Amino acid sequence: MKRKITDKSIELFEQKGFTQTSIQDIVNELNVTKGTFYYYYSSKEQLLMDIHLEYIDELLAKQARIIEDSSTSNKEKIVGLITQLIEDIASKGPHGRVFFREIRHLANDNIAIVKEKRNQVRFNIENVIQAGIETGEFKGKLQADVVSFAVLSLTNYSYQWFKPGGEMSTKDLINYYTEILFEGIAEE
Amino acid sequence: MKRKITDKSIELFEQKGFTQTSIQDIVNELNVTKGTFYYYYSSKEQLLMDIHLEYIDELLAKQARIIEDSSTSNKEKIVGLITQLIEDIASKGPHGRVFFREIRHLANDNIAIVKEKRNQVRFNIENVIQAGIETGEFKGKLQADVVSFAVLSLTNYSYQWFKPGGEMSTKDLINYYTEILFEGIAEE
């Protein structure tokens, strides 16, 4: 039932926004009582925090698996991180949109917790870029932090326009973006 | 007075969100009556539409000046378009955030109008990329539409993290980003 409440809430938050969705709306859709809701969550805000933590903790766990793989180069790790971020957004559309859009409705100390985890997502990318600069895979003049923002811009903004199942496949998008990022667009 | 209402509303919409801000909140902050508000705007939604149109029409006019300059190469035009988008976001922070965040609160036919203008912003980038592919400035294998999304990702996502007046100047950011986009990050 907890899973059902979370999934339905994500759906409603995405359609109507967090503020516009009441606990009554959620339980109505599931044909349960408010009591059922309060058995699992003390408030709508706690539910929103749960949605945020689930999204980001899963992301961090997947990143860890990519980064800790000792058989891959830093370049391959960056491809892996981009793939995972874009696939995540493509496969978990509504969850991702709620994640990006509704963070400001969390309580201040919860915002701080989520923001720290978000920063960790970025530092993971930055560290791989830095390692790749040191091995000579990436250009020495680069600022690893700026590159990490560029990578996150490409992946995170894709939820604004990319339609999975459309003409362009997720795999195509990942190939185009990694090619642009690694080789650039200018003819030499 | 119209200008004052718009500016104050942008400030409040950014702080509290469009839904959470009432016409009463706006007129209270300006020490005027609701009558004054309704003299200029028929509704809060019409005011939001005005904010959207002002932002995007100014953007399109600036793009037109860059694109129609016959003395610049396509590469220089792309630098110009990136510069203008990032500077716009850096200098008009709250206006930009309201623009990106609150579009779904517009009426459906107004959303369609704004989306068409947003698409025009993207087509303008895509057309310069395509022209540059044809002159050989950009790589022949590129998909101009994907590159235009990459450019918009870099510029539009910057409002999420870039703090103008911080350690990194707007000019630095533009230089880093155009270098990454043109030359890529991989060492040859």
Short mmCIF file of N, CA and C in Angstrom, two decimals, chain A residues 64-182:
data_model
loop_
_atom_site.label_atom_id
_atom_site.label_comp_id
_atom_site.label_asym_id
_atom_site.label_seq_id
_atom_site.Cartn_x
_atom_site.Cartn_y
_atom_site.Cartn_z
N ALA A 64 27.63 4.87 -7.88
CA ALA A 64 28.71 4.20 -7.16
C ALA A 64 29.15 2.95 -7.91
N ARG A 65 28.18 2.19 -8.43
CA ARG A 65 28.54 0.97 -9.17
C ARG A 65 29.37 1.29 -10.41
N ILE A 66 29.02 2.39 -11.09
CA ILE A 66 29.76 2.77 -12.31
C ILE A 66 31.18 3.23 -11.96
N ILE A 67 31.27 4.06 -10.91
CA ILE A 67 32.56 4.65 -10.55
C ILE A 67 33.52 3.62 -9.99
N GLU A 68 32.99 2.67 -9.23
CA GLU A 68 33.87 1.70 -8.56
C GLU A 68 34.31 0.56 -9.47
N ASP A 69 33.80 0.54 -10.70
CA ASP A 69 34.20 -0.52 -11.63
C ASP A 69 35.66 -0.29 -12.06
N SER A 70 36.56 -1.17 -11.62
CA SER A 70 37.99 -0.91 -11.88
C SER A 70 38.39 -1.29 -13.30
N SER A 71 37.48 -1.87 -14.07
CA SER A 71 37.84 -2.31 -15.43
C SER A 71 37.58 -1.23 -16.48
N THR A 72 37.00 -0.09 -16.10
CA THR A 72 36.65 0.92 -17.11
C THR A 72 37.53 2.18 -17.01
N SER A 73 37.73 2.83 -18.14
CA SER A 73 38.47 4.10 -18.18
C SER A 73 37.58 5.23 -17.66
N ASN A 74 38.16 6.39 -17.42
CA ASN A 74 37.35 7.53 -16.96
C ASN A 74 36.37 7.97 -18.06
N LYS A 75 36.81 7.86 -19.30
CA LYS A 75 35.93 8.21 -20.42
C LYS A 75 34.72 7.28 -20.43
N GLU A 76 34.97 6.00 -20.24
CA GLU A 76 33.85 5.04 -20.21
C GLU A 76 32.94 5.30 -19.01
N LYS A 77 33.54 5.70 -17.91
CA LYS A 77 32.72 6.01 -16.72
C LYS A 77 31.80 7.20 -17.00
N ILE A 78 32.34 8.22 -17.70
CA ILE A 78 31.49 9.38 -18.03
C ILE A 78 30.34 8.95 -18.95
N VAL A 79 30.64 8.10 -19.93
CA VAL A 79 29.55 7.57 -20.78
C VAL A 79 28.54 6.85 -19.90
N GLY A 80 29.03 6.05 -18.96
CA GLY A 80 28.13 5.32 -18.06
C GLY A 80 27.27 6.25 -17.22
N LEU A 81 27.87 7.31 -16.69
CA LEU A 81 27.11 8.25 -15.84
C LEU A 81 26.07 9.00 -16.66
N ILE A 82 26.45 9.41 -17.88
CA ILE A 82 25.49 10.11 -18.75
C ILE A 82 24.34 9.16 -19.12
N THR A 83 24.70 7.94 -19.48
CA THR A 83 23.69 6.94 -19.85
C THR A 83 22.69 6.74 -18.71
N GLN A 84 23.24 6.60 -17.52
CA GLN A 84 22.38 6.31 -16.37
C GLN A 84 21.47 7.49 -16.06
N LEU A 85 22.00 8.72 -16.15
CA LEU A 85 21.17 9.90 -15.87
C LEU A 85 20.07 10.08 -16.91
N ILE A 86 20.41 9.91 -18.18
CA ILE A 86 19.40 10.10 -19.23
C ILE A 86 18.38 8.96 -19.19
N GLU A 87 18.84 7.73 -18.98
CA GLU A 87 17.90 6.60 -18.92
C GLU A 87 16.96 6.74 -17.73
N ASP A 88 17.50 7.21 -16.63
CA ASP A 88 16.69 7.45 -15.44
C ASP A 88 15.56 8.43 -15.73
N ILE A 89 15.93 9.54 -16.35
CA ILE A 89 14.94 10.58 -16.65
C ILE A 89 13.94 10.06 -17.67
N ALA A 90 14.45 9.30 -18.68
CA ALA A 90 13.56 8.79 -19.72
C ALA A 90 12.59 7.75 -19.16
N SER A 91 13.08 6.90 -18.25
CA SER A 91 12.22 5.81 -17.78
C SER A 91 11.35 6.24 -16.61
N LYS A 92 11.82 7.23 -15.84
CA LYS A 92 11.05 7.64 -14.67
C LYS A 92 10.54 9.06 -14.82
N GLY A 93 9.96 9.36 -15.97
CA GLY A 93 9.51 10.70 -16.30
C GLY A 93 8.84 11.46 -15.17
N PRO A 94 7.64 11.01 -14.72
CA PRO A 94 6.91 11.78 -13.71
C PRO A 94 7.70 11.91 -12.40
N HIS A 95 8.34 10.83 -11.97
CA HIS A 95 9.13 10.86 -10.74
C HIS A 95 10.21 11.95 -10.85
N GLY A 96 10.89 11.98 -12.00
CA GLY A 96 11.94 12.96 -12.22
C GLY A 96 11.40 14.38 -12.22
N ARG A 97 10.27 14.59 -12.87
CA ARG A 97 9.71 15.94 -12.94
C ARG A 97 9.30 16.44 -11.55
N VAL A 98 8.71 15.54 -10.75
CA VAL A 98 8.35 15.93 -9.39
C VAL A 98 9.61 16.26 -8.60
N PHE A 99 10.65 15.44 -8.83
CA PHE A 99 11.93 15.66 -8.14
C PHE A 99 12.50 17.04 -8.44
N PHE A 100 12.50 17.42 -9.72
CA PHE A 100 13.11 18.70 -10.09
C PHE A 100 12.25 19.89 -9.68
N ARG A 101 10.94 19.71 -9.78
CA ARG A 101 10.04 20.84 -9.67
C ARG A 101 9.65 21.21 -8.25
N GLU A 102 9.49 20.19 -7.40
CA GLU A 102 8.79 20.42 -6.14
C GLU A 102 9.69 20.52 -4.92
N ILE A 103 10.99 20.54 -5.15
CA ILE A 103 11.91 20.54 -4.00
C ILE A 103 11.63 21.70 -3.04
N ARG A 104 11.19 22.86 -3.60
CA ARG A 104 10.99 24.02 -2.70
C ARG A 104 9.83 23.83 -1.73
N HIS A 105 9.01 22.79 -1.92
CA HIS A 105 7.93 22.54 -0.97
C HIS A 105 8.36 21.67 0.21
N LEU A 106 9.62 21.25 0.21
CA LEU A 106 10.12 20.50 1.38
C LEU A 106 10.42 21.47 2.51
N ALA A 107 10.46 20.94 3.73
CA ALA A 107 10.89 21.75 4.88
C ALA A 107 12.36 22.10 4.70
N ASN A 108 12.78 23.22 5.30
CA ASN A 108 14.13 23.71 5.06
C ASN A 108 15.24 22.71 5.36
N ASP A 109 15.12 21.98 6.49
CA ASP A 109 16.20 21.03 6.79
C ASP A 109 16.17 19.84 5.84
N ASN A 110 14.99 19.50 5.33
CA ASN A 110 14.92 18.44 4.32
C ASN A 110 15.51 18.91 2.99
N ILE A 111 15.27 20.18 2.65
CA ILE A 111 15.89 20.73 1.42
C ILE A 111 17.41 20.60 1.53
N ALA A 112 17.93 20.92 2.70
CA ALA A 112 19.38 20.85 2.90
C ALA A 112 19.90 19.42 2.68
N ILE A 113 19.17 18.45 3.20
CA ILE A 113 19.58 17.04 3.03
C ILE A 113 19.57 16.64 1.55
N VAL A 114 18.48 16.99 0.85
CA VAL A 114 18.38 16.62 -0.56
C VAL A 114 19.45 17.35 -1.38
N LYS A 115 19.66 18.64 -1.07
CA LYS A 115 20.66 19.39 -1.82
C LYS A 115 22.06 18.81 -1.64
N GLU A 116 22.36 18.33 -0.44
CA GLU A 116 23.68 17.73 -0.22
C GLU A 116 23.83 16.48 -1.07
N LYS A 117 22.78 15.70 -1.15
CA LYS A 117 22.83 14.48 -1.99
C LYS A 117 22.93 14.84 -3.47
N ARG A 118 22.21 15.90 -3.87
CA ARG A 118 22.32 16.37 -5.26
C ARG A 118 23.75 16.79 -5.56
N ASN A 119 24.36 17.50 -4.60
CA ASN A 119 25.75 17.91 -4.79
C ASN A 119 26.65 16.69 -4.95
N GLN A 120 26.34 15.62 -4.22
CA GLN A 120 27.15 14.41 -4.31
C GLN A 120 27.07 13.82 -5.72
N VAL A 121 25.89 13.88 -6.33
CA VAL A 121 25.73 13.42 -7.72
C VAL A 121 26.70 14.19 -8.62
N ARG A 122 26.78 15.49 -8.40
CA ARG A 122 27.66 16.32 -9.22
C ARG A 122 29.13 16.08 -8.92
N PHE A 123 29.46 15.95 -7.63
CA PHE A 123 30.86 15.70 -7.27
C PHE A 123 31.34 14.37 -7.87
N ASN A 124 30.46 13.38 -7.93
CA ASN A 124 30.84 12.10 -8.53
C ASN A 124 31.28 12.29 -9.98
N ILE A 125 30.56 13.14 -10.70
CA ILE A 125 30.93 13.42 -12.10
C ILE A 125 32.24 14.20 -12.14
N GLU A 126 32.32 15.22 -11.30
CA GLU A 126 33.51 16.08 -11.25
C GLU A 126 34.77 15.26 -10.96
N ASN A 127 34.65 14.31 -10.03
CA ASN A 127 35.82 13.50 -9.65
C ASN A 127 36.31 12.63 -10.81
N VAL A 128 35.38 12.09 -11.57
CA VAL A 128 35.78 11.28 -12.73
C VAL A 128 36.44 12.16 -13.78
N ILE A 129 35.90 13.36 -14.00
CA ILE A 129 36.52 14.30 -14.96
C ILE A 129 37.94 14.64 -14.49
N GLN A 130 38.08 14.95 -13.21
CA GLN A 130 39.39 15.31 -12.66
C GLN A 130 40.38 14.15 -12.83
N ALA A 131 39.91 12.94 -12.52
CA ALA A 131 40.78 11.76 -12.69
C ALA A 131 41.19 11.61 -14.15
N GLY A 132 40.24 11.87 -15.06
CA GLY A 132 40.52 11.76 -16.50
C GLY A 132 41.47 12.84 -17.00
N ILE A 133 41.43 14.01 -16.37
CA ILE A 133 42.39 15.07 -16.71
C ILE A 133 43.79 14.60 -16.30
N GLU A 134 43.85 13.98 -15.13
CA GLU A 134 45.16 13.53 -14.63
C GLU A 134 45.75 12.38 -15.45
N THR A 135 44.92 11.50 -15.96
CA THR A 135 45.44 10.40 -16.80
C THR A 135 45.67 10.85 -18.24
N GLY A 136 45.25 12.09 -18.58
CA GLY A 136 45.42 12.56 -19.96
C GLY A 136 44.29 12.17 -20.89
N GLU A 137 43.23 11.56 -20.36
CA GLU A 137 42.08 11.25 -21.23
C GLU A 137 41.32 12.53 -21.59
N PHE A 138 41.28 13.48 -20.66
CA PHE A 138 40.60 14.74 -20.92
C PHE A 138 41.62 15.88 -20.94
N LYS A 139 41.24 16.98 -21.62
CA LYS A 139 42.17 18.10 -21.82
C LYS A 139 42.62 18.73 -20.50
N GLY A 140 43.90 19.04 -20.42
CA GLY A 140 44.49 19.55 -19.19
C GLY A 140 43.98 20.92 -18.78
N LYS A 141 43.52 21.70 -19.77
CA LYS A 141 43.07 23.06 -19.46
C LYS A 141 41.66 23.12 -18.87
N LEU A 142 40.97 21.98 -18.81
CA LEU A 142 39.57 21.99 -18.36
C LEU A 142 39.44 22.26 -16.86
N GLN A 143 38.32 22.87 -16.51
CA GLN A 143 37.92 23.03 -15.10
C GLN A 143 36.90 21.92 -14.84
N ALA A 144 37.27 20.96 -14.01
CA ALA A 144 36.42 19.79 -13.80
C ALA A 144 35.02 20.17 -13.31
N ASP A 145 34.94 21.20 -12.47
CA ASP A 145 33.61 21.57 -11.94
C ASP A 145 32.69 22.12 -13.05
N VAL A 146 33.26 22.94 -13.95
CA VAL A 146 32.44 23.48 -15.04
C VAL A 146 31.97 22.34 -15.95
N VAL A 147 32.87 21.39 -16.21
CA VAL A 147 32.48 20.25 -17.06
C VAL A 147 31.35 19.46 -16.39
N SER A 148 31.43 19.31 -15.06
CA SER A 148 30.36 18.56 -14.38
C SER A 148 29.02 19.28 -14.52
N PHE A 149 29.03 20.61 -14.48
CA PHE A 149 27.78 21.35 -14.69
C PHE A 149 27.29 21.19 -16.14
N ALA A 150 28.24 21.16 -17.08
CA ALA A 150 27.84 20.97 -18.48
C ALA A 150 27.18 19.60 -18.66
N VAL A 151 27.76 18.57 -18.05
CA VAL A 151 27.19 17.21 -18.15
C VAL A 151 25.79 17.19 -17.54
N LEU A 152 25.64 17.76 -16.37
CA LEU A 152 24.32 17.78 -15.72
C LEU A 152 23.30 18.61 -16.49
N SER A 153 23.77 19.67 -17.17
CA SER A 153 22.87 20.47 -17.99
C SER A 153 22.29 19.61 -19.11
N LEU A 154 23.17 18.89 -19.80
CA LEU A 154 22.72 18.05 -20.92
C LEU A 154 21.73 16.99 -20.43
N THR A 155 22.08 16.30 -19.35
CA THR A 155 21.23 15.20 -18.90
C THR A 155 19.94 15.72 -18.26
N ASN A 156 20.06 16.66 -17.33
CA ASN A 156 18.88 17.07 -16.57
C ASN A 156 17.89 17.88 -17.40
N TYR A 157 18.40 18.62 -18.39
CA TYR A 157 17.48 19.40 -19.20
C TYR A 157 16.71 18.51 -20.18
N SER A 158 17.19 17.28 -20.38
CA SER A 158 16.53 16.41 -21.36
C SER A 158 15.08 16.12 -20.97
N TYR A 159 14.78 16.18 -19.67
CA TYR A 159 13.40 15.91 -19.27
C TYR A 159 12.44 17.00 -19.77
N GLN A 160 12.99 18.14 -20.18
CA GLN A 160 12.17 19.23 -20.69
C GLN A 160 11.70 19.00 -22.13
N TRP A 161 12.42 18.20 -22.87
CA TRP A 161 12.09 18.11 -24.30
C TRP A 161 12.11 16.70 -24.85
N PHE A 162 12.90 15.78 -24.25
CA PHE A 162 13.08 14.47 -24.87
C PHE A 162 11.90 13.55 -24.58
N LYS A 163 11.32 12.99 -25.65
CA LYS A 163 10.18 12.07 -25.50
C LYS A 163 10.64 10.64 -25.78
N PRO A 164 10.83 9.83 -24.71
CA PRO A 164 11.24 8.44 -24.95
C PRO A 164 10.17 7.75 -25.79
N GLY A 165 10.59 6.88 -26.68
CA GLY A 165 9.64 6.18 -27.55
C GLY A 165 9.30 7.00 -28.80
N GLY A 166 9.91 8.17 -28.93
CA GLY A 166 9.68 8.99 -30.14
C GLY A 166 10.64 8.57 -31.24
N GLU A 167 10.84 9.49 -32.20
CA GLU A 167 11.66 9.18 -33.37
C GLU A 167 13.12 8.88 -32.98
N MET A 168 13.62 9.65 -32.02
CA MET A 168 15.00 9.46 -31.58
C MET A 168 14.99 8.53 -30.36
N SER A 169 15.78 7.47 -30.40
CA SER A 169 15.84 6.56 -29.25
C SER A 169 16.72 7.14 -28.15
N THR A 170 16.55 6.63 -26.94
CA THR A 170 17.38 7.07 -25.82
C THR A 170 18.85 6.81 -26.13
N LYS A 171 19.11 5.68 -26.77
CA LYS A 171 20.49 5.30 -27.12
C LYS A 171 21.09 6.31 -28.11
N ASP A 172 20.28 6.72 -29.11
CA ASP A 172 20.75 7.73 -30.06
C ASP A 172 21.13 9.02 -29.35
N LEU A 173 20.23 9.45 -28.47
CA LEU A 173 20.47 10.71 -27.76
C LEU A 173 21.79 10.64 -26.98
N ILE A 174 21.99 9.52 -26.28
CA ILE A 174 23.22 9.34 -25.49
C ILE A 174 24.44 9.38 -26.41
N ASN A 175 24.35 8.72 -27.57
CA ASN A 175 25.48 8.74 -28.52
C ASN A 175 25.76 10.14 -29.04
N TYR A 176 24.71 10.85 -29.43
CA TYR A 176 24.90 12.22 -29.94
C TYR A 176 25.55 13.11 -28.87
N TYR A 177 25.01 13.03 -27.66
CA TYR A 177 25.50 13.92 -26.60
C TYR A 177 26.93 13.59 -26.18
N THR A 178 27.27 12.30 -26.07
CA THR A 178 28.64 11.99 -25.67
C THR A 178 29.60 12.40 -26.79
N GLU A 179 29.18 12.25 -28.05
CA GLU A 179 30.04 12.67 -29.16
C GLU A 179 30.27 14.18 -29.13
N ILE A 180 29.20 14.95 -28.90
CA ILE A 180 29.35 16.41 -28.82
C ILE A 180 30.27 16.76 -27.66
N LEU A 181 30.05 16.13 -26.51
CA LEU A 181 30.84 16.45 -25.32
C LEU A 181 32.31 16.08 -25.50
N PHE A 182 32.59 14.92 -26.06
CA PHE A 182 33.98 14.48 -26.19
C PHE A 182 34.71 15.19 -27.33
#
